[in-house]
Short mmCIF file of C-alpha atoms and ligand atoms in Angstrom, two decimals:
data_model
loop_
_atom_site.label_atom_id
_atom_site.label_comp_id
_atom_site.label_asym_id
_atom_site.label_seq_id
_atom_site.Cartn_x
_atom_site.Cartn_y
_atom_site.Cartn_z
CA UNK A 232 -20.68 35.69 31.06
CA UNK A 233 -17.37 36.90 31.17
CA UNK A 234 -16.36 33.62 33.56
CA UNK A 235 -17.55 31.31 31.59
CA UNK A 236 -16.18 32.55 28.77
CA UNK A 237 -12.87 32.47 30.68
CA UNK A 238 -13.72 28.58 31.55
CA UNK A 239 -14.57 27.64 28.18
CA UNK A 240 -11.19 29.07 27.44
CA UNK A 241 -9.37 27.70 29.86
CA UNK A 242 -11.05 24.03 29.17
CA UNK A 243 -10.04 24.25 25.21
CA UNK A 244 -6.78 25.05 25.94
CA UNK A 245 -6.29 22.39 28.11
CA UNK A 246 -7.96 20.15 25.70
CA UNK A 247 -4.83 21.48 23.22
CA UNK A 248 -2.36 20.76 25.76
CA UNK A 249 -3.64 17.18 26.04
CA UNK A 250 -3.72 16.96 22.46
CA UNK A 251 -0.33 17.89 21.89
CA UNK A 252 1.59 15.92 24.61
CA UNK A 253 -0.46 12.98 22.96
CA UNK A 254 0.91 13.93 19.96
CA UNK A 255 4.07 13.98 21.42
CA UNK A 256 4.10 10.95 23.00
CA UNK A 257 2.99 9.16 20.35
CA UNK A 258 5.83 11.03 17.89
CA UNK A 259 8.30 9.67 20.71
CA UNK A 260 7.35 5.88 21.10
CA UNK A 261 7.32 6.44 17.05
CA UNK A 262 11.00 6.76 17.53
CA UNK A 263 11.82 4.27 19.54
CA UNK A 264 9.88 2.01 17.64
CA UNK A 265 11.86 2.35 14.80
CA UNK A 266 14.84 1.51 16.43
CA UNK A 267 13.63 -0.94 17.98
CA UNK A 268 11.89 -2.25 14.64
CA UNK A 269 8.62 -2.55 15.77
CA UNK A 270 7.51 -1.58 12.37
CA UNK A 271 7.03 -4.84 10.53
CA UNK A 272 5.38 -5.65 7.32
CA UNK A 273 2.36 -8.20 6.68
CA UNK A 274 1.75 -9.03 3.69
CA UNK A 275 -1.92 -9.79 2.06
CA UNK A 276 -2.02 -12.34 -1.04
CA UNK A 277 -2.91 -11.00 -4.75
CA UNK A 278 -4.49 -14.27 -6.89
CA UNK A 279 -5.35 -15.21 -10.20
CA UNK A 280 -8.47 -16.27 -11.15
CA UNK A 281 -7.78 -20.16 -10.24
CA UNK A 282 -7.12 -18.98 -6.60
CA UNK A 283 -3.03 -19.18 -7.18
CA UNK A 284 -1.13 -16.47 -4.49
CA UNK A 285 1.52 -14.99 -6.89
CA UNK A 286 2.28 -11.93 -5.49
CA UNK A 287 1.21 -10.13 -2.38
CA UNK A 288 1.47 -6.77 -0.81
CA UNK A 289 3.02 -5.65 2.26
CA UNK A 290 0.99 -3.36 4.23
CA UNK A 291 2.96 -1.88 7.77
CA UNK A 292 2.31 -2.97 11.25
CA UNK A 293 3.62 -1.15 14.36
CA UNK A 294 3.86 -4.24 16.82
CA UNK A 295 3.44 -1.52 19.88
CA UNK A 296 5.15 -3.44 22.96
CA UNK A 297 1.80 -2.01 25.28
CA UNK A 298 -0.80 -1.41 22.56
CA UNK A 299 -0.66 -4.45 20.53
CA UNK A 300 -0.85 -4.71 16.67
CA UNK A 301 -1.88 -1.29 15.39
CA UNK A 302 -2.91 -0.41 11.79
CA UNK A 303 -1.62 2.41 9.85
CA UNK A 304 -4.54 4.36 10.14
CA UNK A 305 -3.15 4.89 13.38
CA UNK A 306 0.03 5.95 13.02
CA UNK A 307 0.78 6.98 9.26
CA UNK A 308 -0.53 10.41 9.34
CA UNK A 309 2.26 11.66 12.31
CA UNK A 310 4.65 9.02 10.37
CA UNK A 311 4.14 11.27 7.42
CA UNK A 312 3.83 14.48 8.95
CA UNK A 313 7.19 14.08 11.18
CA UNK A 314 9.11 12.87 7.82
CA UNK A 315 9.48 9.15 10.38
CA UNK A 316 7.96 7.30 7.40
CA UNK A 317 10.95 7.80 5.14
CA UNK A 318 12.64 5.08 8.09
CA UNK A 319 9.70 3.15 8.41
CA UNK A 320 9.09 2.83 4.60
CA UNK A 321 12.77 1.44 4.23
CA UNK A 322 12.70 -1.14 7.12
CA UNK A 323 9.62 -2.54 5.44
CA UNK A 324 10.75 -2.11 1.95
CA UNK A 325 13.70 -4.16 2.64
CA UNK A 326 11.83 -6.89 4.72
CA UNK A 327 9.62 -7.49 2.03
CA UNK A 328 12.74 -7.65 -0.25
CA UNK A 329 14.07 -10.52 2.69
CA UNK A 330 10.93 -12.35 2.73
CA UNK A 331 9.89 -12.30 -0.68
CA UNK A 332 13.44 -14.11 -1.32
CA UNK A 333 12.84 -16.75 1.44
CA UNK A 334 9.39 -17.61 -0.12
CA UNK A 335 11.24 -17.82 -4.18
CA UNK A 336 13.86 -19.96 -2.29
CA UNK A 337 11.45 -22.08 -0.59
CA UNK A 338 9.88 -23.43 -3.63
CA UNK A 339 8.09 -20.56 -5.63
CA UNK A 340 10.45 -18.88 -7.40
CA UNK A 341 8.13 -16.52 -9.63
CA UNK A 342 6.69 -14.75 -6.28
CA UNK A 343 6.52 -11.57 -6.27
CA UNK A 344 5.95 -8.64 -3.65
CA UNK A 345 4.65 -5.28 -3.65
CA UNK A 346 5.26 -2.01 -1.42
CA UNK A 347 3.53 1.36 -0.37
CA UNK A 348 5.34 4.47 -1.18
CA UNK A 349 3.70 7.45 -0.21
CA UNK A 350 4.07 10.99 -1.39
CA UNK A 351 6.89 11.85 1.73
CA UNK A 352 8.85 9.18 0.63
CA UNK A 353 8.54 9.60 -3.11
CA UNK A 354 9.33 13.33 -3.23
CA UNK A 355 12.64 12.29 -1.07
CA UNK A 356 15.40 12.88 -3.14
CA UNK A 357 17.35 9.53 -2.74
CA UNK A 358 13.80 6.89 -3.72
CA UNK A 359 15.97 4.95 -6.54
CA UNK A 360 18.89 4.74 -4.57
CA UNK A 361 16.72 3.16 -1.39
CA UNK A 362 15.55 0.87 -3.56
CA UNK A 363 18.59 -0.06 -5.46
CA UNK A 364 20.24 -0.53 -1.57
CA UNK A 365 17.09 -2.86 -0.68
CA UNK A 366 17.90 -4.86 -4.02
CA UNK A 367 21.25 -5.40 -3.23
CA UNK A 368 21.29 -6.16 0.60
CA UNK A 369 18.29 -9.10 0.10
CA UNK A 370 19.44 -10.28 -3.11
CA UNK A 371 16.32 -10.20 -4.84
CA UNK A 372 15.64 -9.90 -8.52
CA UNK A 373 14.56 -5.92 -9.52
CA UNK A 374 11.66 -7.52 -11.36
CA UNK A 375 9.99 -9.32 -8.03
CA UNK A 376 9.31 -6.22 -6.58
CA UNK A 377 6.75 -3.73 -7.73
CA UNK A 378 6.19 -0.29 -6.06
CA UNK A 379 2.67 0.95 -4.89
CA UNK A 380 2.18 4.63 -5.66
CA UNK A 381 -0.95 6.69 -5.84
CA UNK A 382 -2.40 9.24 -8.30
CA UNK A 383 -2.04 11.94 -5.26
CA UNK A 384 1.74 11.81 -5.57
CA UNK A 385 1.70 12.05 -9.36
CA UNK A 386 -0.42 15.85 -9.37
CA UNK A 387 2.20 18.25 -7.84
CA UNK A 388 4.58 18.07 -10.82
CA UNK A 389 3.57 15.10 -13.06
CA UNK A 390 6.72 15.63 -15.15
CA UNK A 391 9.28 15.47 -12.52
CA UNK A 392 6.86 12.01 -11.16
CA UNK A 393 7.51 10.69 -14.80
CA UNK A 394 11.02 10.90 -14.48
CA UNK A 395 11.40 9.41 -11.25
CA UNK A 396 8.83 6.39 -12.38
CA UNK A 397 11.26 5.80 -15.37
CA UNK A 398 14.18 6.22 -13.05
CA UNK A 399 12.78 3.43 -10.68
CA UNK A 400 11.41 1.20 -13.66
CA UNK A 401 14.93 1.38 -15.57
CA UNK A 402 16.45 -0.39 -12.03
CA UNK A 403 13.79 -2.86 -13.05
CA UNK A 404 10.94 -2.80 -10.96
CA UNK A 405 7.68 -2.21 -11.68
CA UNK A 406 5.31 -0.07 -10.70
CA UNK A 407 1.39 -0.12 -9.97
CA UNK A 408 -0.85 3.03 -9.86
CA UNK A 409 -2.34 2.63 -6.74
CA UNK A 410 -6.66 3.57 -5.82
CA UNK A 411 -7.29 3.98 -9.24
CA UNK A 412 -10.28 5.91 -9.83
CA UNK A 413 -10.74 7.79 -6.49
CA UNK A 414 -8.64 11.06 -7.84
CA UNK A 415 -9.26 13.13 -10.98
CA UNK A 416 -7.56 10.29 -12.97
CA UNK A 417 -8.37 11.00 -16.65
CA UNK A 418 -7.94 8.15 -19.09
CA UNK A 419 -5.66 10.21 -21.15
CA UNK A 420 -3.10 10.37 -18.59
CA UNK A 421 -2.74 6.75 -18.38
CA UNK A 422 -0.94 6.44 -21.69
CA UNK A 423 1.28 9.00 -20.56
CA UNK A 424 2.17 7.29 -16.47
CA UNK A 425 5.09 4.45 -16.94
CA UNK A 426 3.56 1.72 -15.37
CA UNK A 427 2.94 -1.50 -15.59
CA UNK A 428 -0.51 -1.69 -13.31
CA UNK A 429 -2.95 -0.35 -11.95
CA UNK A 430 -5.02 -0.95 -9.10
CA UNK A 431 -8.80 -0.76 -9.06
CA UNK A 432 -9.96 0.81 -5.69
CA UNK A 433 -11.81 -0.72 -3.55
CA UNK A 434 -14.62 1.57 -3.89
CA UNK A 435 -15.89 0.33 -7.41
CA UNK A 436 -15.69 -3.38 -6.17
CA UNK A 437 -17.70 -3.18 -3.02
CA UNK A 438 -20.85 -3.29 -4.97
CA UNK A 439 -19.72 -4.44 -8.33
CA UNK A 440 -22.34 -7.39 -8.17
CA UNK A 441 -25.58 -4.96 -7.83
CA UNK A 442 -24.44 -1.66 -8.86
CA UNK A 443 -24.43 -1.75 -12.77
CA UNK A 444 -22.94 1.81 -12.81
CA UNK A 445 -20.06 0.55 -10.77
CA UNK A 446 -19.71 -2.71 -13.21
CA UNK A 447 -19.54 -0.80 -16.01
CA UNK A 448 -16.66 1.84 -14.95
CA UNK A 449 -14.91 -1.19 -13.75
CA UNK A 450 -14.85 -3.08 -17.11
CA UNK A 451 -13.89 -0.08 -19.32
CA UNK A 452 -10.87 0.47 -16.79
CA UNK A 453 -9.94 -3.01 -17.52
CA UNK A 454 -10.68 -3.08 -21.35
CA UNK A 455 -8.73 0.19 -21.48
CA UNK A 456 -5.78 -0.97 -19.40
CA UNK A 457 -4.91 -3.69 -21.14
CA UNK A 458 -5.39 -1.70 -24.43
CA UNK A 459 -2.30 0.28 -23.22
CA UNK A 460 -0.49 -3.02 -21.88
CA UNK A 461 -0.84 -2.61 -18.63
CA UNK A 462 -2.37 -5.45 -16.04
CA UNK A 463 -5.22 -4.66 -13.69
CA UNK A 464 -5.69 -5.58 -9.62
CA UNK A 465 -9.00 -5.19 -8.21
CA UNK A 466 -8.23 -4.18 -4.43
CA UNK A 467 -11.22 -5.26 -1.59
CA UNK A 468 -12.80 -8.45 -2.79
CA UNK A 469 -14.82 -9.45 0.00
CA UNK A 470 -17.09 -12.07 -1.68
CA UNK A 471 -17.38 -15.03 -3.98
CA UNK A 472 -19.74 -13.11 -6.37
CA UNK A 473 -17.23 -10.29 -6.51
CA UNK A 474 -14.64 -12.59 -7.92
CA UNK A 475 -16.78 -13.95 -9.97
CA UNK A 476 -17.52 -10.95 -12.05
CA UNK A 477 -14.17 -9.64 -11.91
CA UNK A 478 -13.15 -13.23 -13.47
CA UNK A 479 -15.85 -13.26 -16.28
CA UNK A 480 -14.13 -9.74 -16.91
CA UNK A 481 -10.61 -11.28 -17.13
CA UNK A 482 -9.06 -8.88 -14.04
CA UNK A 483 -5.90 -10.29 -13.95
CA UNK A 484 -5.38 -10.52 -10.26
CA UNK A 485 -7.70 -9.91 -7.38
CA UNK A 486 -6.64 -9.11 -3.43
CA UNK A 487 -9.24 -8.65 -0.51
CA UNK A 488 -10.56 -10.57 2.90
CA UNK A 489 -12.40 -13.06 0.07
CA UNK A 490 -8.79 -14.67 -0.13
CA UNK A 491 -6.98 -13.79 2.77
CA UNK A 492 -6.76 -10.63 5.41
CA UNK A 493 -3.10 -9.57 5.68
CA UNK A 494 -1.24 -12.18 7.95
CA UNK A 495 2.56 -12.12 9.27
CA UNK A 496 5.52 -13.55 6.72
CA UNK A 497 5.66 -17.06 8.48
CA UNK A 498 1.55 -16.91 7.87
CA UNK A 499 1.82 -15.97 4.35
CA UNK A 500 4.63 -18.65 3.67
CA UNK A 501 2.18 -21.64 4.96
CA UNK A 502 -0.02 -20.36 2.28
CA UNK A 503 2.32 -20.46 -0.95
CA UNK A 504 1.09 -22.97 -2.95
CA UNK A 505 -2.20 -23.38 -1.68
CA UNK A 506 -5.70 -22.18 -3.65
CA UNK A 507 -6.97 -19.72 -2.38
CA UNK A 508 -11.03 -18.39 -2.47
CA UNK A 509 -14.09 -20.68 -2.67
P1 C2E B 724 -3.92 0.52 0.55
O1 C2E B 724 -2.58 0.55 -0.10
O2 C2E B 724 -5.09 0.90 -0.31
O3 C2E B 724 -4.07 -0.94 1.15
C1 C2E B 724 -5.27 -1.65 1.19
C2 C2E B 724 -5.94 -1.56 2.55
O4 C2E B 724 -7.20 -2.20 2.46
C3 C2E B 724 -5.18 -2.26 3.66
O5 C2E B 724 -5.43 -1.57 4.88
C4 C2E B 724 -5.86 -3.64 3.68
O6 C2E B 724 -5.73 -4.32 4.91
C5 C2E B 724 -7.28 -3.25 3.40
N1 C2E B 724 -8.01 -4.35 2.78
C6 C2E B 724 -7.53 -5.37 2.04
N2 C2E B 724 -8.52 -6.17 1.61
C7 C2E B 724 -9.67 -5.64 2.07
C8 C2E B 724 -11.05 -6.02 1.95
O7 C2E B 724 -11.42 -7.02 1.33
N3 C2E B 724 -11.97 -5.22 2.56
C9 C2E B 724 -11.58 -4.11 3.27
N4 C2E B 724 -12.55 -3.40 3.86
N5 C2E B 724 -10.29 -3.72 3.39
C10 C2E B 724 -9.35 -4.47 2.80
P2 C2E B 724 -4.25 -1.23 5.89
O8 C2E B 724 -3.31 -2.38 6.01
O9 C2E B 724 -4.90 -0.72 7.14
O10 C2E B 724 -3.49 -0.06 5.16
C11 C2E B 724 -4.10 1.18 4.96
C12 C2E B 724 -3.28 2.07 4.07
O11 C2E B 724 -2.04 2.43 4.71
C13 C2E B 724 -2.87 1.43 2.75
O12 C2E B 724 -3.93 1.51 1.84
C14 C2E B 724 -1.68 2.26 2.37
O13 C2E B 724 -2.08 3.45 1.73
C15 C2E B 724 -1.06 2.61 3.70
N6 C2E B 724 0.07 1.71 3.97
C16 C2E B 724 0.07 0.45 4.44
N7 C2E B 724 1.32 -0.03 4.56
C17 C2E B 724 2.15 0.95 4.13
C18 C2E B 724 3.59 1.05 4.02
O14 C2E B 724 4.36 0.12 4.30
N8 C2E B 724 4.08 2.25 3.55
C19 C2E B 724 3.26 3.28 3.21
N9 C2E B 724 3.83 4.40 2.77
N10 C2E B 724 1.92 3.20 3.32
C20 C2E B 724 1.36 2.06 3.77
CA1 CA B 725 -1.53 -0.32 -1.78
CA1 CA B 726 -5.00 0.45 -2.55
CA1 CA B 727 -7.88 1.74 -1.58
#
């Protein structure tokens, strides 16, 4: 008993060994990746209910030179953990501050874009001045650019959040409360948060079209929202009869694989101008 006890040892810490030099590995090619700039941004179009792309939101790709296109779930956790995201937030910040200008320039000067922060990145002490350094290098107008954020970030100190929201807002961008309705988001806070949207999770619009539960929750959160002035995205619209509700509820802008999975810049830029949905 005693050797296989030994064994089982000896094969779990072996198993921790691997784990960690995978960890490390990974941590490493992180690195290099962001010096190389491997990190790019896609972007994935936001529409209004005639189909018209008027905004979008970039969501990170690590272009891995052996492992191909890989998705944040893959790499954001260590990105976060090893602080690395703070780099990789900036380089896609400020090429969605490039691209968005190319696309105004191009022909559709009211586009707008819209970036991820997450909670490493907002509780870094310098967030306004990235931004206002992303502003100035592209050129692009404050109010093009909206900021992501999520409820999470907001609960550790919510005054300290508010002052950092109004910091960012007074540069004049605008920010959208990100998965709303997944956290322990009371109504009453809302009035409170400066924003200027908020983002219905996905989670309420899977089965908005069946679940009445799920259609009801989702029209108070618009009623209410635009009570307090503040516009509403529904996030994962997969089908026609999604939209469809989410129109006849006057959402004012709608994002999911219904319209368009994210695609590269260049992709995104064929699409300006086009209707998209149905
Ligand atoms: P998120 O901000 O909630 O972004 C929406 C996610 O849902 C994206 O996954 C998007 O591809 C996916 N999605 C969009 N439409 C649909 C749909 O119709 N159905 C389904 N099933 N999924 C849909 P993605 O790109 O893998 O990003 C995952 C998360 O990673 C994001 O969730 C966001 O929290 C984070 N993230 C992405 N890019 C960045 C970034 O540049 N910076 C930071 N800090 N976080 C990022
Ligand atoms: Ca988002
Ligand atoms: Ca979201
Ligand atoms: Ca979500």
């Amino acid at each position: 008993a005693k050797a296989a006890g030994r064994n089982t040892y000896q094969l779990f810490a072996q198993a921790m060994h691997a784990q960690n030099a995978e960890r490390l590995d990974l941590e490493r090619e992180m690195r290099n990746g962001v010096q190389a700039q491997q990190f790019v941004a896609y972007y994935q179009p936001k529409v209004n209910a005639d189909g018209e792309l008027l905004c979008c939101e970039a969501l990170v790709r690590w272009q891995h030179p052996a492992l191909g296109v890989l998705s944040p779930a893959r790499f954001l956790p260590l990105a976060e953990e090893t602080g690395l995201i703070v780099a990789i937030g900036r380089q896609v910040l400020l090429a969605a501050c490039h691209d968005c200008l190319r696309w105004r320039q191009s022909g559709y000067p009211d586009m707008r874009v819209a970036v991820n922060v997450s909670s490493r990145q907002f509780s870094h002490d310098d967030l306004a001045a990235t931004v206002q350094s992303c502003l100035d290098d592209s050129g692009l107008p404050p109010d093009a650019l909206e900021l992501e954020i999520t409820e999470s970030l907001l609960l550790d100190n919510l005054d300290a959040a508010i002052r950092l929201l109004q910091a960012l807002r007074a540069l004049g961008v605008k920010i959208s409360l990100d998965d709303f309705g997944t956290g322990y988001s009371s109504l009453s806070y809302l009035q409170k948060l400066p924003i200027d949207t908020l983002k219905i999770d996905r989670s309420f619009i899977q089965h908005i079209d069946s679940r009445s539960s799920d259609a009801a929750i989702t029209r108070a959160i618009i009623t209410l929202a635009h009570g307090l002035g503040v516009r509403v995205v529904a996030e994962g619209v997969e089908t026609a009869g999604q939209c469809a509700v989410l129109v006849e509820m006057q959402c004012d802008l709608m994002q999911g694989f219904w319209f368009s999975r994210p695609v590269p810049a260049q992709t995104l830029a064929a699409m300006l101008g086009q209707r998209l949905g149905g």
